[in-house]
mmCIF file of C-alpha atoms in Angstrom:
data_model
loop_
_atom_site.group_PDB
_atom_site.id
_atom_site.type_symbol
_atom_site.label_atom_id
_atom_site.label_comp_id
_atom_site.label_asym_id
_atom_site.label_seq_id
_atom_site.Cartn_x
_atom_site.Cartn_y
_atom_site.Cartn_z
ATOM 1 C CA MET A 1 16.076 -3.329 9.105
ATOM 2 C CA ILE A 2 15.449 -1.243 5.977
ATOM 3 C CA ARG A 3 16.586 -2.360 2.536
ATOM 4 C CA PRO A 4 16.613 0.832 0.449
ATOM 5 C CA ASN A 5 16.050 -0.832 -2.928
ATOM 6 C CA ALA A 6 13.744 -3.601 -1.743
ATOM 7 C CA TYR A 7 11.553 -1.953 0.823
ATOM 8 C CA GLN A 8 8.822 -4.580 0.959
ATOM 9 C CA PRO A 9 10.603 -6.663 3.680
ATOM 10 C CA PRO A 10 9.542 -5.744 7.200
ATOM 11 C CA ILE A 11 11.156 -3.538 9.748
ATOM 12 C CA CYS A 12 12.756 -6.077 12.022
ATOM 13 C CA LEU A 13 14.783 -5.528 15.166
ATOM 14 C CA GLU A 14 16.276 -8.354 17.228
ATOM 15 C CA HIS A 15 14.241 -11.222 15.765
ATOM 16 C CA GLN A 16 15.631 -13.883 13.436
ATOM 17 C CA PHE A 17 15.064 -12.537 9.939
ATOM 18 C CA GLN A 18 16.298 -13.952 6.618
ATOM 19 C CA TRP A 19 15.857 -12.383 3.183
ATOM 20 C CA GLN A 20 16.920 -13.514 -0.305
ATOM 21 C CA PRO A 21 16.135 -12.480 -3.876
ATOM 22 C CA MET A 22 14.484 -15.119 -6.018
ATOM 23 C CA CYS A 23 16.452 -17.035 -8.662
ATOM 24 C CA THR A 24 17.312 -15.131 -11.861
ATOM 25 C CA GLU A 25 14.514 -16.770 -13.859
ATOM 26 C CA LEU A 26 11.889 -15.502 -11.408
ATOM 27 C CA GLN A 27 13.222 -12.004 -10.735
ATOM 28 C CA PRO A 28 10.967 -10.337 -13.364
ATOM 29 C CA TYR A 29 7.979 -11.714 -11.451
ATOM 30 C CA LEU A 30 8.953 -11.574 -7.762
ATOM 31 C CA THR A 31 10.761 -9.119 -5.537
ATOM 32 C CA GLY A 32 12.205 -11.738 -3.185
ATOM 33 C CA CYS A 33 11.302 -13.873 -0.209
ATOM 34 C CA TRP A 34 11.895 -13.668 3.513
ATOM 35 C CA GLN A 35 11.312 -15.630 6.680
ATOM 36 C CA LEU A 36 10.861 -14.311 10.185
ATOM 37 C CA GLU A 37 10.977 -16.394 13.343
ATOM 38 C CA LEU A 38 9.574 -14.602 16.359
ATOM 39 C CA LYS A 39 9.874 -16.606 19.584
ATOM 40 C CA GLN A 40 8.189 -14.075 21.855
ATOM 41 C CA GLY A 41 7.007 -10.497 22.015
ATOM 42 C CA THR A 42 5.473 -8.520 19.168
ATOM 43 C CA PHE A 43 6.553 -7.653 15.655
ATOM 44 C CA GLU A 44 5.533 -4.484 13.799
ATOM 45 C CA TYR A 45 5.110 -5.211 10.100
ATOM 46 C CA LEU A 46 5.298 -2.227 7.766
ATOM 47 C CA ALA A 47 4.847 -2.631 3.989
ATOM 48 C CA LEU A 48 5.516 0.293 1.699
ATOM 49 C CA PRO A 49 3.983 0.441 -1.779
ATOM 50 C CA ASP A 50 5.067 -1.593 -4.767
ATOM 51 C CA ALA A 51 1.504 -2.521 -5.668
ATOM 52 C CA CYS A 52 2.434 -4.588 -2.695
ATOM 53 C CA GLN A 53 1.108 -8.149 -2.822
ATOM 54 C CA TYR A 54 2.410 -11.161 -0.935
ATOM 55 C CA LEU A 55 1.874 -14.829 -0.416
ATOM 56 C CA VAL A 56 2.398 -15.544 3.277
ATOM 57 C CA PHE A 57 2.719 -18.892 5.063
ATOM 58 C CA VAL A 58 2.230 -18.488 8.820
ATOM 59 C CA GLU A 59 2.891 -21.060 11.570
ATOM 60 C CA TYR A 60 1.833 -20.577 15.164
ATOM 61 C CA PRO A 61 1.247 -22.894 18.162
ATOM 62 C CA GLY A 62 -1.497 -25.319 17.227
ATOM 63 C CA GLY A 63 -1.939 -24.297 13.603
ATOM 64 C CA HIS A 64 -0.858 -22.703 10.332
ATOM 65 C CA SER A 65 -2.331 -20.696 7.483
ATOM 66 C CA CYS A 66 -1.535 -19.621 3.934
ATOM 67 C CA GLU A 67 -2.686 -16.117 3.058
ATOM 68 C CA LEU A 68 -2.689 -13.799 0.076
ATOM 69 C CA CYS A 69 -2.103 -10.227 1.205
ATOM 70 C CA LEU A 70 -3.499 -7.536 -1.130
ATOM 71 C CA PRO A 71 -3.450 -4.253 0.774
ATOM 72 C CA LYS A 72 -5.341 -1.382 -0.821
ATOM 73 C CA GLN A 73 -3.535 1.484 0.865
ATOM 74 C CA PHE A 74 -0.005 2.064 2.132
ATOM 75 C CA PRO A 75 1.874 1.977 4.344
ATOM 76 C CA TYR A 76 0.195 -1.268 5.353
ATOM 77 C CA GLN A 77 0.827 -1.979 9.018
ATOM 78 C CA ARG A 78 0.134 -5.060 11.099
ATOM 79 C CA THR A 79 1.179 -6.122 14.599
ATOM 80 C CA ILE A 80 2.101 -9.798 14.987
ATOM 81 C CA SER A 81 2.640 -11.580 18.303
ATOM 82 C CA GLY A 82 4.991 -14.537 18.902
ATOM 83 C CA PRO A 83 5.706 -17.329 18.978
ATOM 84 C CA ILE A 84 5.301 -17.415 15.203
ATOM 85 C CA ARG A 85 7.207 -18.256 12.000
ATOM 86 C CA ILE A 86 6.358 -16.406 8.771
ATOM 87 C CA PHE A 87 7.546 -17.210 5.244
ATOM 88 C CA CYS A 88 6.664 -14.660 2.574
ATOM 89 C CA ILE A 89 7.194 -14.077 -1.133
ATOM 90 C CA GLY A 90 6.640 -10.634 -2.644
ATOM 91 C CA PHE A 91 5.276 -10.287 -6.176
ATOM 92 C CA ALA A 92 6.643 -7.724 -8.601
ATOM 93 C CA MET A 93 4.055 -5.194 -9.640
ATOM 94 C CA GLY A 94 1.225 -6.735 -11.654
ATOM 95 C CA MET A 95 2.749 -10.232 -11.568
ATOM 96 C CA ARG A 96 0.725 -11.792 -8.752
ATOM 97 C CA GLN A 97 -2.165 -12.310 -11.158
ATOM 98 C CA LEU A 98 -0.083 -14.784 -13.188
ATOM 99 C CA PHE A 99 0.026 -17.198 -10.270
ATOM 100 C CA PHE A 100 -3.159 -16.403 -8.340
ATOM 101 C CA PRO A 101 -6.014 -15.099 -10.542
ATOM 102 C CA ASN A 102 -7.933 -13.427 -7.727
ATOM 103 C CA ARG A 103 -9.345 -10.041 -8.731
ATOM 104 C CA LEU A 104 -8.043 -7.064 -6.782
ATOM 105 C CA SER A 105 -11.540 -5.657 -6.502
ATOM 106 C CA GLN A 106 -12.646 -8.672 -4.480
ATOM 107 C CA TYR A 107 -10.259 -8.272 -1.559
ATOM 108 C CA HIS A 108 -9.003 -5.556 0.734
ATOM 109 C CA ALA A 109 -6.354 -7.246 2.829
ATOM 110 C CA ILE A 110 -5.926 -10.973 3.425
ATOM 111 C CA GLN A 111 -7.549 -14.141 2.153
ATOM 112 C CA ASP A 112 -6.875 -17.677 3.338
ATOM 113 C CA SER A 113 -5.686 -20.510 1.079
ATOM 114 C CA ALA A 114 -9.225 -21.633 0.248
ATOM 115 C CA ALA A 115 -9.615 -18.458 -1.838
ATOM 116 C CA LEU A 116 -6.402 -18.831 -3.830
ATOM 117 C CA HIS A 117 -7.822 -21.072 -6.604
ATOM 118 C CA GLN A 118 -4.628 -23.147 -6.718
ATOM 119 C CA GLU A 119 -5.291 -26.761 -5.748
ATOM 120 C CA ASN A 120 -1.883 -27.871 -7.081
ATOM 121 C CA MET A 121 -0.225 -25.827 -4.371
ATOM 122 C CA GLN A 122 -1.121 -28.372 -1.665
ATOM 123 C CA PRO A 123 2.206 -30.326 -1.998
ATOM 124 C CA VAL A 124 4.072 -27.049 -1.409
ATOM 125 C CA LEU A 125 2.098 -26.347 1.754
ATOM 126 C CA ALA A 126 2.654 -29.920 2.954
ATOM 127 C CA PHE A 127 6.410 -29.507 2.365
ATOM 128 C CA PHE A 128 6.411 -26.271 4.349
ATOM 129 C CA ARG A 129 4.729 -27.939 7.309
ATOM 130 C CA GLU A 130 7.500 -30.552 7.429
ATOM 131 C CA ASN A 131 10.460 -28.307 6.599
ATOM 132 C CA PRO A 132 11.002 -25.084 8.576
ATOM 133 C CA GLN A 133 14.380 -24.259 6.952
ATOM 134 C CA PHE A 134 14.295 -21.040 4.929
ATOM 135 C CA GLU A 135 16.564 -22.192 2.082
ATOM 136 C CA ALA A 136 14.617 -25.437 1.543
ATOM 137 C CA ARG A 137 11.331 -23.540 1.464
ATOM 138 C CA GLN A 138 12.668 -21.009 -1.005
ATOM 139 C CA LYS A 139 13.828 -23.744 -3.420
ATOM 140 C CA CYS A 140 10.503 -25.551 -3.137
ATOM 141 C CA MET A 141 8.556 -22.360 -3.833
ATOM 142 C CA GLU A 142 10.809 -21.404 -6.742
ATOM 143 C CA GLN A 143 10.265 -24.785 -8.367
ATOM 144 C CA TRP A 144 6.483 -24.460 -8.085
ATOM 145 C CA LEU A 145 6.482 -20.884 -9.421
ATOM 146 C CA LYS A 146 8.655 -21.801 -12.422
ATOM 147 C CA GLN A 147 6.264 -24.618 -13.277
ATOM 148 C CA GLN A 148 3.321 -22.216 -13.222
ATOM 149 C CA ILE A 149 5.089 -19.732 -15.502
ATOM 150 C CA SER A 150 6.109 -22.419 -18.001
ATOM 151 C CA LEU A 151 2.566 -23.751 -18.210
ATOM 152 C CA LYS A 152 0.903 -20.377 -18.656
ATOM 153 C CA ILE A 153 3.324 -18.722 -21.061
ATOM 154 C CA ALA A 154 3.421 -21.815 -23.281
ATOM 155 C CA LEU A 155 -0.357 -21.651 -23.612
ATOM 156 C CA SER A 156 -0.807 -17.930 -24.155
ATOM 157 C CA SER A 157 0.679 -15.441 -26.620
ATOM 158 C CA THR A 158 -1.502 -12.711 -25.086
ATOM 159 C CA LEU A 159 0.191 -13.331 -21.733
ATOM 160 C CA LYS A 160 3.587 -12.724 -23.326
ATOM 161 C CA ARG A 161 2.267 -9.459 -24.738
ATOM 162 C CA ALA A 162 0.863 -8.361 -21.386
ATOM 163 C CA ILE A 163 4.201 -9.085 -19.679
ATOM 164 C CA GLN A 164 6.087 -7.184 -22.394
ATOM 165 C CA ALA A 165 3.777 -4.185 -22.044
ATOM 166 C CA SER A 166 3.925 -4.207 -18.241
ATOM 167 C CA ALA A 167 7.733 -4.314 -18.331
ATOM 168 C CA GLN A 168 7.777 -1.279 -20.616
ATOM 169 C CA LEU A 169 5.484 0.647 -18.281
ATOM 170 C CA LEU A 170 7.646 -0.248 -15.281
ATOM 171 C CA ASN A 171 10.887 0.736 -17.002
ATOM 172 C CA HIS A 172 9.485 3.923 -18.560
ATOM 173 C CA PRO A 173 7.029 5.451 -16.075
ATOM 174 C CA LYS A 174 6.503 8.551 -18.241
ATOM 175 C CA THR A 175 4.999 6.441 -21.031
ATOM 176 C CA GLU A 176 1.704 7.832 -22.350
ATOM 177 C CA LEU A 177 -0.940 5.184 -22.955
ATOM 178 C CA THR A 178 -1.935 6.001 -26.516
ATOM 179 C CA GLU A 179 -3.074 4.038 -29.539
ATOM 180 C CA SER A 180 0.298 4.587 -31.204
ATOM 181 C CA TRP A 181 2.109 3.223 -28.135
ATOM 182 C CA ALA A 182 -0.044 0.061 -28.209
ATOM 183 C CA GLN A 183 0.719 -0.338 -31.905
ATOM 184 C CA THR A 184 4.440 -0.530 -31.115
ATOM 185 C CA LEU A 185 3.511 -3.798 -29.384
ATOM 186 C CA GLY A 186 1.561 -4.946 -32.440
ATOM 187 C CA VAL A 187 -1.952 -4.501 -31.038
ATOM 188 C CA SER A 188 -4.647 -1.889 -30.644
ATOM 189 C CA LEU A 189 -5.091 -0.110 -27.327
ATOM 190 C CA ARG A 190 -8.439 -1.888 -26.975
ATOM 191 C CA GLN A 191 -6.782 -5.307 -27.359
ATOM 192 C CA LEU A 192 -4.039 -4.332 -24.928
ATOM 193 C CA ARG A 193 -6.689 -3.424 -22.355
ATOM 194 C CA ARG A 194 -8.214 -6.890 -22.798
ATOM 195 C CA ASP A 195 -4.790 -8.537 -22.393
ATOM 196 C CA PHE A 196 -4.150 -6.647 -19.152
ATOM 197 C CA ASP A 197 -7.600 -7.414 -17.783
ATOM 198 C CA THR A 198 -7.236 -11.125 -18.561
ATOM 199 C CA HIS A 199 -3.725 -11.717 -17.268
ATOM 200 C CA ILE A 200 -2.880 -8.948 -14.803
ATOM 201 C CA GLY A 201 -6.277 -8.007 -13.418
ATOM 202 C CA LEU A 202 -5.729 -4.278 -13.915
ATOM 203 C CA SER A 203 -6.322 -1.938 -16.827
ATOM 204 C CA PRO A 204 -3.195 -0.473 -18.516
ATOM 205 C CA LYS A 205 -4.121 2.886 -16.938
ATOM 206 C CA GLN A 206 -4.321 1.384 -13.434
ATOM 207 C CA PHE A 207 -1.036 -0.438 -13.983
ATOM 208 C CA SER A 208 0.585 2.746 -15.269
ATOM 209 C CA ASP A 209 -0.596 4.590 -12.148
ATOM 210 C CA TYR A 210 0.996 1.917 -9.950
ATOM 211 C CA ALA A 211 4.202 1.983 -12.025
ATOM 212 C CA ARG A 212 4.554 5.754 -11.734
ATOM 213 C CA PHE A 213 3.885 5.627 -8.036
ATOM 214 C CA GLN A 214 6.313 2.770 -7.434
ATOM 215 C CA TRP A 215 9.039 4.618 -9.350
ATOM 216 C CA SER A 216 8.307 7.835 -7.470
ATOM 217 C CA MET A 217 8.390 6.094 -4.082
ATOM 218 C CA GLN A 218 11.744 4.482 -4.823
ATOM 219 C CA LYS A 219 13.257 7.776 -6.003
ATOM 220 C CA LEU A 220 11.830 9.632 -3.005
ATOM 221 C CA LEU A 221 13.534 7.236 -0.580
ATOM 222 C CA GLN A 222 16.776 7.237 -2.568
ATOM 223 C CA HIS A 223 17.156 10.927 -3.525
ATOM 224 C CA GLY A 224 14.766 12.949 -1.382
ATOM 225 C CA GLU A 225 11.802 15.218 -1.890
ATOM 226 C CA SER A 226 13.507 18.013 -3.847
ATOM 227 C CA TRP A 227 14.926 15.586 -6.418
ATOM 228 C CA LEU A 228 11.524 13.950 -6.904
ATOM 229 C CA TYR A 229 9.783 17.281 -7.468
ATOM 230 C CA ARG A 230 12.319 18.098 -10.201
ATOM 231 C CA ASN A 231 12.177 14.691 -11.956
ATOM 232 C CA HIS A 232 8.755 13.167 -11.324
ATOM 233 C CA PRO A 233 6.782 11.449 -14.152
ATOM 234 C CA TYR A 234 3.521 13.352 -13.484
ATOM 235 C CA TYR A 235 1.940 16.374 -15.167
ATOM 236 C CA ASP A 236 2.828 18.665 -12.257
ATOM 237 C CA GLU A 237 3.528 18.629 -8.528
ATOM 238 C CA SER A 238 -0.138 18.660 -7.561
ATOM 239 C CA HIS A 239 -0.689 15.544 -9.699
ATOM 240 C CA LEU A 240 2.218 13.852 -7.903
ATOM 241 C CA ILE A 241 0.845 14.748 -4.472
ATOM 242 C CA ARG A 242 -2.655 13.528 -5.408
ATOM 243 C CA HIS A 243 -1.228 10.132 -6.347
ATOM 244 C CA PHE A 244 0.679 9.878 -3.079
ATOM 245 C CA GLN A 245 -2.481 10.728 -1.173
ATOM 246 C CA LYS A 246 -4.428 8.170 -3.206
ATOM 247 C CA PHE A 247 -2.027 5.303 -2.440
ATOM 248 C CA THR A 248 -0.765 6.252 1.011
ATOM 249 C CA GLY A 249 -3.229 8.766 2.417
ATOM 250 C CA THR A 250 -0.302 11.119 2.993
ATOM 251 C CA THR A 251 2.304 13.282 1.211
ATOM 252 C CA PRO A 252 5.919 12.639 0.081
ATOM 253 C CA LYS A 253 7.200 14.821 2.911
ATOM 254 C CA GLN A 254 5.278 12.801 5.518
ATOM 255 C CA ILE A 255 6.473 9.508 3.973
ATOM 256 C CA LEU A 256 10.079 10.701 4.257
ATOM 257 C CA ALA A 257 9.545 11.659 7.894
ATOM 258 C CA LYS A 258 8.176 8.185 8.662
ATOM 259 C CA HIS A 259 11.041 6.529 6.766
ATOM 260 C CA ALA A 260 13.598 8.506 8.783
ATOM 261 C CA VAL A 261 11.994 7.399 12.047
ATOM 262 C CA THR A 262 11.985 3.711 11.078
ATOM 263 C CA LYS A 263 15.668 3.858 10.058
ATOM 264 C CA ILE A 264 16.599 5.342 13.422
ATOM 265 C CA GLU A 265 14.529 2.778 15.317
ATOM 266 C CA SER A 266 16.018 -0.146 13.374
#
């Protein structure tokens, strides 16, 4: 199963798979949530880049875990064996830091719940253990996430500024990070760097790199390689290819070939 405009959900064949966007209030912060129930066999998980970060609740015979998934390179692949039930929320680019302040530099793939620095999440995890239904879990998670946003934004004007700046970078991937651009937000570039570091955990330059790459990946899958080479937000084609190699270890052409294979298989 491939969702062309929301490619973070997994490739899933015959297994029970449910996917929903988050409520309107949370859509600037999260890409959606999904639940997979695998009764037997194996499941090939493939995550393509969106500065791809997830919170994953996993249940298996005799136990459960809550993990934060912060892959460093894409496509991120993982083989999972059943029986297992997985509930996952995907964070929009740069927004995971608002809820879980773990630094990207600390982790390469997955951390368990003890590393999440969110003690008030325990009631959510307890609810999940008692309620396997996807819709009930989604509502519970949405309520907790909205509470976190309300608390943090009410306490921080710099957080509002960081969110405003990140939205502009996402919507306008060709934006040049200059002093004059920062001044349109009412701050110096130095202050904007501090805001990003505090609330998003990335520098504006790092975030801009992710934003350009995310935009380019989406357009590549939607319109093809030739269109991307004519309309990309980079200095030239070699700059584009270097960024693809940085984030995926491969080229746009190879990504398209892999995408075509997964669509046929699904």
